[in-house]
Short mmCIF file of C-alpha atoms in Angstrom, two decimals:
data_model
loop_
_atom_site.label_atom_id
_atom_site.label_comp_id
_atom_site.label_asym_id
_atom_site.label_seq_id
_atom_site.Cartn_x
_atom_site.Cartn_y
_atom_site.Cartn_z
CA ALA A 84 0.00 0.00 0.00
CA THR A 85 1.13 3.54 -0.76
CA TYR A 86 -0.84 4.71 2.28
CA TYR A 87 -1.33 2.21 5.12
CA PHE A 88 -3.32 3.04 8.24
CA GLY A 89 -3.17 0.50 11.05
CA LYS A 90 -5.38 0.22 14.11
CA GLY A 91 -5.87 3.51 15.93
CA ILE A 92 -6.79 7.10 15.14
CA HIS A 93 -5.18 9.02 12.28
CA ASN A 94 -5.73 12.71 11.49
CA VAL A 95 -4.67 13.07 7.88
CA GLY A 96 -6.80 15.79 6.27
CA LYS A 97 -6.95 15.56 2.47
CA ILE A 98 -5.09 12.67 0.83
CA LYS A 99 -4.31 13.49 -2.81
CA VAL A 100 -3.66 10.18 -4.51
CA LYS A 101 -1.56 9.67 -7.64
CA SER A 102 -1.80 7.04 -10.35
CA ASN A 103 -1.17 3.46 -9.13
CA ASP A 104 -1.61 4.41 -5.47
CA VAL A 105 -3.18 1.99 -2.98
CA VAL A 106 -4.81 3.27 0.21
CA TYR A 107 -5.42 0.62 2.88
CA ILE A 108 -7.35 1.34 6.09
CA GLU A 109 -7.13 -1.59 8.49
CA ASP A 110 -10.01 -2.91 10.57
CA GLY A 111 -9.87 -0.94 13.81
CA ALA A 112 -8.45 2.17 12.20
CA VAL A 113 -10.30 5.50 12.10
CA VAL A 114 -8.92 7.93 9.52
CA TYR A 115 -10.14 11.52 9.87
CA GLY A 116 -9.94 13.01 6.41
CA CYS A 117 -10.91 12.52 2.77
CA ILE A 118 -9.42 10.96 -0.35
CA TYR A 119 -9.13 12.96 -3.56
CA GLY A 120 -7.89 12.21 -7.06
CA GLU A 121 -7.79 14.10 -10.35
CA ASN A 122 -6.52 12.82 -13.70
CA VAL A 123 -5.26 9.60 -12.15
CA ASP A 124 -5.36 5.95 -13.19
CA ASN A 125 -5.31 2.62 -11.35
CA VAL A 126 -6.12 3.69 -7.79
CA ARG A 127 -7.36 1.25 -5.17
CA ILE A 128 -8.90 2.31 -1.84
CA CYS A 129 -9.64 -0.64 0.42
CA GLY A 130 -9.69 -2.15 3.90
CA TYR A 131 -12.28 -2.56 6.65
CA GLY A 132 -11.67 0.53 8.74
CA ILE A 133 -13.46 3.87 8.95
CA LEU A 134 -12.90 6.97 6.81
CA ASP A 135 -14.44 9.85 8.76
CA ASP A 136 -14.97 13.27 7.11
CA SER A 137 -16.40 15.01 10.17
CA MET A 138 -13.48 17.45 10.43
CA GLU A 139 -14.23 18.99 7.03
CA GLU A 140 -16.40 22.09 6.90
CA ARG A 141 -18.57 22.73 3.86
CA VAL A 142 -17.38 25.85 2.07
CA ASN A 143 -20.46 26.57 -0.07
CA GLY A 144 -23.67 25.02 -1.32
CA GLU A 145 -21.96 23.46 -4.33
CA CYS A 146 -21.12 19.76 -4.37
CA TYR A 147 -19.36 19.70 -7.76
CA THR A 148 -16.25 21.68 -6.87
CA ASP A 149 -13.15 20.62 -4.97
CA ASP A 150 -13.35 23.24 -2.23
CA THR A 151 -15.37 20.71 -0.24
CA ASN A 152 -14.63 17.07 -0.94
CA GLY A 153 -16.72 14.62 1.06
CA CYS A 154 -15.22 11.23 1.89
CA ILE A 155 -14.22 10.21 -1.65
CA LYS A 156 -13.94 12.50 -4.71
CA PHE A 157 -12.40 11.81 -8.13
CA TYR A 158 -12.32 13.81 -11.34
CA ASN A 159 -11.47 12.60 -14.86
CA SER A 160 -9.91 9.36 -13.68
CA SER A 161 -10.08 5.71 -14.63
CA ASN A 162 -9.67 2.18 -13.28
CA LEU A 163 -10.72 2.98 -9.73
CA VAL A 164 -11.63 0.55 -6.95
CA LEU A 165 -13.31 1.37 -3.63
CA ASP A 166 -13.71 -1.74 -1.50
CA GLY A 167 -14.73 -2.56 2.06
CA LEU A 168 -14.57 0.76 3.91
CA ILE A 169 -17.01 2.36 6.32
CA LEU A 170 -17.59 6.00 5.36
CA ARG A 171 -18.88 8.36 8.03
CA ASP A 172 -20.13 11.94 8.41
CA SER A 173 -19.34 13.41 4.99
CA ALA A 174 -19.39 17.19 4.51
CA VAL A 175 -21.09 16.86 1.10
CA TRP A 176 -21.82 13.85 -1.11
CA ASN A 177 -20.07 10.83 0.39
CA VAL A 178 -18.74 9.18 -2.77
CA ASN A 179 -18.25 11.35 -5.88
CA TYR A 180 -16.98 10.39 -9.33
CA PHE A 181 -16.96 13.06 -12.07
CA GLY A 182 -16.05 12.16 -15.64
CA CYS A 183 -14.60 8.80 -14.62
CA ASN A 184 -14.38 5.45 -16.39
CA ASN A 185 -14.09 1.86 -15.14
CA VAL A 186 -15.09 2.21 -11.49
CA ILE A 187 -15.86 -0.58 -9.01
CA ILE A 188 -17.51 0.20 -5.67
CA ASN A 189 -17.89 -2.93 -3.54
CA ASN A 190 -18.92 -3.75 0.01
CA ILE A 191 -18.84 -0.23 1.43
CA LYS A 192 -20.98 1.04 4.29
CA ILE A 193 -22.14 4.66 4.47
CA ILE A 194 -23.41 5.87 7.85
CA GLY A 195 -23.65 9.05 9.89
CA SER A 196 -24.84 11.25 7.02
CA TRP A 197 -26.70 13.92 8.95
CA ARG A 198 -25.53 17.09 7.20
CA TYR A 199 -27.61 18.69 4.44
CA ASN A 200 -27.21 17.28 0.91
CA THR A 201 -25.05 14.34 1.98
CA ASP A 202 -25.88 11.91 -0.81
CA GLY A 203 -24.59 8.38 -0.65
CA ILE A 204 -23.02 7.57 -4.03
CA ASP A 205 -23.08 10.05 -6.93
CA ILE A 206 -21.92 8.81 -10.34
CA CYS A 207 -21.62 11.93 -12.48
CA SER A 208 -20.99 11.94 -16.24
CA SER A 209 -19.16 8.61 -15.97
CA GLN A 210 -19.13 5.26 -17.74
CA ASN A 211 -18.57 1.59 -16.92
CA VAL A 212 -19.39 1.68 -13.22
CA GLN A 213 -20.28 -1.18 -10.85
CA ILE A 214 -21.82 -0.53 -7.43
CA LYS A 215 -22.43 -3.72 -5.48
CA ASN A 216 -22.83 -5.42 -2.10
CA SER A 217 -23.09 -2.18 -0.15
CA PHE A 218 -25.16 -0.50 2.57
CA ILE A 219 -26.01 3.18 2.17
CA ARG A 220 -27.81 5.33 4.69
CA SER A 221 -27.86 8.87 3.36
CA PHE A 222 -29.49 12.12 4.36
CA ASP A 223 -30.22 12.88 0.70
CA ASP A 224 -30.17 10.69 -2.45
CA SER A 225 -28.75 7.22 -1.84
CA ILE A 226 -27.52 5.90 -5.20
CA VAL A 227 -27.87 8.50 -7.94
CA ILE A 228 -26.66 8.87 -11.53
CA LYS A 229 -26.17 12.44 -12.79
CA GLY A 230 -25.10 14.43 -15.84
CA ILE A 231 -23.17 17.48 -14.70
CA PRO A 232 -22.63 20.90 -16.34
CA GLY A 233 -19.09 21.08 -17.67
CA TYR A 234 -19.32 17.49 -18.90
CA GLY A 235 -22.21 18.13 -21.26
CA LEU A 236 -20.75 16.20 -24.19
CA VAL A 237 -20.04 13.14 -22.03
CA ASN A 238 -22.67 10.40 -22.08
CA CYS A 239 -23.46 8.67 -18.81
CA CYS A 240 -23.79 4.96 -19.51
CA ASP A 241 -23.11 1.31 -18.70
CA ILE A 242 -23.74 1.56 -14.96
CA ILE A 243 -25.11 -1.10 -12.61
CA ALA A 244 -26.02 -0.94 -8.92
CA GLU A 245 -26.80 -4.39 -7.53
CA ASN A 246 -27.23 -6.22 -4.26
CA CYS A 247 -27.33 -3.05 -2.19
CA VAL A 248 -29.40 -2.03 0.84
CA VAL A 249 -30.38 1.64 1.03
CA TRP A 250 -31.92 3.83 3.70
CA CYS A 251 -32.78 7.22 2.26
CA ASP A 252 -33.85 9.90 4.72
CA TRP A 253 -34.73 12.49 2.07
CA GLY A 254 -34.48 12.59 -1.72
CA GLY A 255 -34.28 9.70 -4.16
CA SER A 256 -33.42 6.17 -3.09
CA LEU A 257 -32.42 4.83 -6.52
CA GLU A 258 -32.42 7.72 -8.98
CA ILE A 259 -31.28 9.23 -12.25
CA GLY A 260 -31.09 13.04 -12.02
CA ALA A 261 -32.05 15.67 -11.16
CA GLU A 262 -28.96 16.82 -13.09
CA THR A 263 -29.23 15.34 -16.59
CA THR A 264 -26.86 17.55 -18.57
CA ALA A 265 -25.72 15.05 -21.21
CA GLU A 266 -26.61 14.02 -24.72
CA GLU A 267 -27.68 10.59 -23.48
CA MET A 268 -27.92 8.58 -20.26
CA TYR A 269 -28.46 4.91 -21.00
CA ASN A 270 -27.76 1.29 -20.08
CA ILE A 271 -28.32 2.00 -16.38
CA THR A 272 -29.51 -0.84 -14.13
CA PHE A 273 -30.62 -1.02 -10.50
CA LYS A 274 -30.92 -4.70 -9.59
CA ASP A 275 -31.43 -6.92 -6.52
CA CYS A 276 -31.64 -3.99 -4.12
CA ASP A 277 -33.60 -3.46 -0.90
CA ILE A 278 -35.01 -0.05 0.03
CA ILE A 279 -35.65 -0.35 3.75
CA HIS A 280 -36.57 3.33 4.19
CA GLY A 281 -37.61 5.63 1.38
CA GLY A 282 -37.07 9.35 1.13
CA PHE A 283 -39.17 11.36 -1.31
CA ARG A 284 -38.86 9.04 -4.35
CA CYS A 285 -38.00 5.34 -4.34
CA LEU A 286 -37.46 4.50 -8.03
CA SER A 287 -36.90 7.64 -10.04
CA VAL A 288 -35.91 9.19 -13.35
CA ASN A 289 -35.93 12.92 -12.58
CA ASN A 290 -34.95 14.53 -15.90
CA CYS A 291 -34.49 18.25 -15.29
CA CYS A 292 -32.10 19.11 -18.14
CA ARG A 293 -31.65 17.92 -21.71
CA ALA A 294 -30.56 14.28 -21.76
CA LYS A 295 -32.27 11.48 -23.61
CA VAL A 296 -32.64 8.96 -20.80
CA HIS A 297 -33.30 5.45 -22.04
CA ASN A 298 -32.62 1.76 -21.55
CA VAL A 299 -32.99 2.04 -17.79
CA TYR A 300 -33.84 -1.04 -15.73
CA PHE A 301 -35.20 -1.42 -12.19
CA GLN A 302 -35.22 -5.16 -11.55
CA ASP A 303 -35.88 -7.35 -8.50
CA ILE A 304 -36.30 -4.50 -6.01
CA ASN A 305 -37.82 -4.89 -2.52
CA ILE A 306 -39.28 -1.73 -0.96
CA ASP A 307 -40.53 -1.37 2.62
CA TYR A 308 -43.14 1.20 3.67
CA ASN A 309 -43.89 1.74 7.34
CA ARG A 310 -46.61 3.79 8.95
CA TYR A 311 -44.18 5.93 10.95
CA GLU A 312 -42.71 7.74 7.93
CA GLU A 313 -43.97 10.02 5.21
CA ILE A 314 -45.06 8.00 2.20
CA PRO A 315 -42.56 8.40 -0.67
CA LEU A 316 -43.46 8.10 -4.33
CA LEU A 317 -43.03 4.55 -5.48
CA ILE A 318 -42.22 5.28 -9.14
CA SER A 319 -41.40 8.75 -10.41
CA ILE A 320 -40.66 9.31 -14.11
CA CYS A 321 -40.72 12.97 -15.09
CA ILE A 322 -39.30 15.76 -17.24
CA ARG A 323 -38.96 19.05 -15.39
CA ASN A 324 -36.97 21.22 -17.76
CA GLY A 325 -35.46 24.14 -15.88
CA TYR A 326 -36.88 23.11 -12.51
CA TYR A 327 -33.37 23.45 -11.11
CA GLY A 328 -32.05 26.11 -13.46
CA PHE A 329 -28.46 26.12 -12.23
CA TYR A 330 -28.02 22.51 -13.40
CA MET A 331 -28.48 23.43 -17.05
CA ASP A 332 -26.00 24.31 -19.79
CA ASP A 333 -28.63 24.88 -22.50
CA PRO A 334 -32.10 25.82 -21.21
CA ASP A 335 -33.57 25.69 -24.71
CA LYS A 336 -33.01 21.92 -24.95
CA ILE A 337 -35.50 19.60 -23.31
CA GLY A 338 -34.92 15.98 -22.37
CA GLU A 339 -36.79 12.79 -23.13
CA ASN A 340 -37.42 9.59 -21.15
CA PHE A 341 -38.12 6.30 -22.94
CA ASP A 342 -37.53 2.56 -22.74
CA ILE A 343 -37.61 2.44 -18.96
CA PHE A 344 -38.40 -0.94 -17.42
CA PHE A 345 -39.65 -2.00 -13.98
CA GLU A 346 -39.73 -5.74 -13.33
CA ASN A 347 -40.28 -7.82 -10.19
CA ILE A 348 -40.90 -4.94 -7.79
CA MET A 349 -41.98 -6.20 -4.36
CA VAL A 350 -43.61 -3.55 -2.15
CA ASN A 351 -44.11 -4.43 1.51
CA LEU A 352 -46.77 -2.24 3.11
CA ASP A 353 -47.15 -1.79 6.84
CA SER A 354 -50.65 -2.13 8.28
CA GLY A 355 -52.92 0.80 7.45
CA ILE A 356 -50.94 1.97 4.42
CA GLY A 357 -52.71 2.08 1.08
CA ILE A 358 -51.12 1.80 -2.33
CA PRO A 359 -48.38 4.48 -2.50
CA PRO A 360 -48.56 7.11 -5.26
CA SER A 361 -46.55 7.11 -8.49
CA GLU A 362 -46.14 9.58 -11.35
CA ILE A 363 -45.20 9.41 -15.02
CA LEU A 364 -44.93 12.90 -16.49
CA GLY A 365 -43.71 14.54 -19.67
CA PHE A 366 -42.90 18.18 -20.30
CA ASN A 367 -45.16 18.71 -23.31
CA SER A 368 -46.49 16.77 -26.28
CA GLU A 369 -43.10 16.88 -27.99
CA HIS A 370 -41.07 15.88 -24.95
CA GLU A 371 -42.75 12.98 -23.23
CA SER A 372 -41.95 10.09 -20.97
CA HIS A 373 -42.97 7.12 -23.09
CA ASP A 374 -42.46 3.40 -23.56
CA ILE A 375 -42.49 2.73 -19.83
CA VAL A 376 -42.95 -0.96 -18.97
CA ILE A 377 -44.06 -2.16 -15.52
CA LYS A 378 -44.09 -5.94 -15.11
CA ASN A 379 -44.67 -8.04 -12.00
CA LEU A 380 -45.44 -5.33 -9.46
CA TYR A 381 -46.55 -6.77 -6.11
CA PHE A 382 -48.07 -5.21 -3.00
CA ASN A 383 -47.79 -7.51 0.04
CA ASN A 384 -47.29 -10.48 -2.29
CA GLU A 385 -50.40 -9.69 -4.32
CA LYS A 386 -49.75 -8.92 -7.96
CA ALA A 387 -51.07 -5.58 -9.19
CA ASP A 388 -53.45 -5.66 -12.17
#
């Protein structure tokens, strides 16, 4: 390992990794700081210890820039592995990848996200990403795929999130958007995941910019609703051009949602809860959400008509 942290407490601040670096945090180690990389290749971050970002103060309301980092942040990098760590108390989004390619996120645990806008995992304008075998409890969106201004010519594609458990306190549990500044966002799959607490939207394509979002799959998802929480939207497919204006690089272009598939969705309703609401919305007759397929949707083991 280039950076090795054994059992105990380590105050490191911001670790700027270089190509071919390995960061290892041993079980029993608590590392106070964050890990940052830009224009690097072949970086592995692993171990079973804790990376704690609680010492970092958020500089502004922006999550895209490097003045506040969160636990993990990479720009324009490739062949990245994040494996095994516990991530705690991020200042902004916990795990951030911007313009990256060939990323594996495996067996991480995100906890202690109490500060505003602390998403779990944000995959932004990136390709060839695997997210698997992880637990995410986030204040805001849990696992979210975004197209970010500044990367407007970069398609966001070939991404899978599978075998994950998410607890979303507010925002989208499994979501595309709201930032969709890209030509296309496609071949995106959420599979074999459990939503044990929903935020505002459980399964969502929230297209607020100009991307054509298509070939999106929500498969084999279990969702729990309990009577002690606000009832989140079950399915939300929408086009809200300009709803968040600062996300947009061309306000005259409007997005489109099509070929979006929901299959084997098991919804477990607590006693006294009716069927939760869903929405499928376009922007106008020329920019619609269409070709949406819902197959094998169950409420308390009873198949919906």
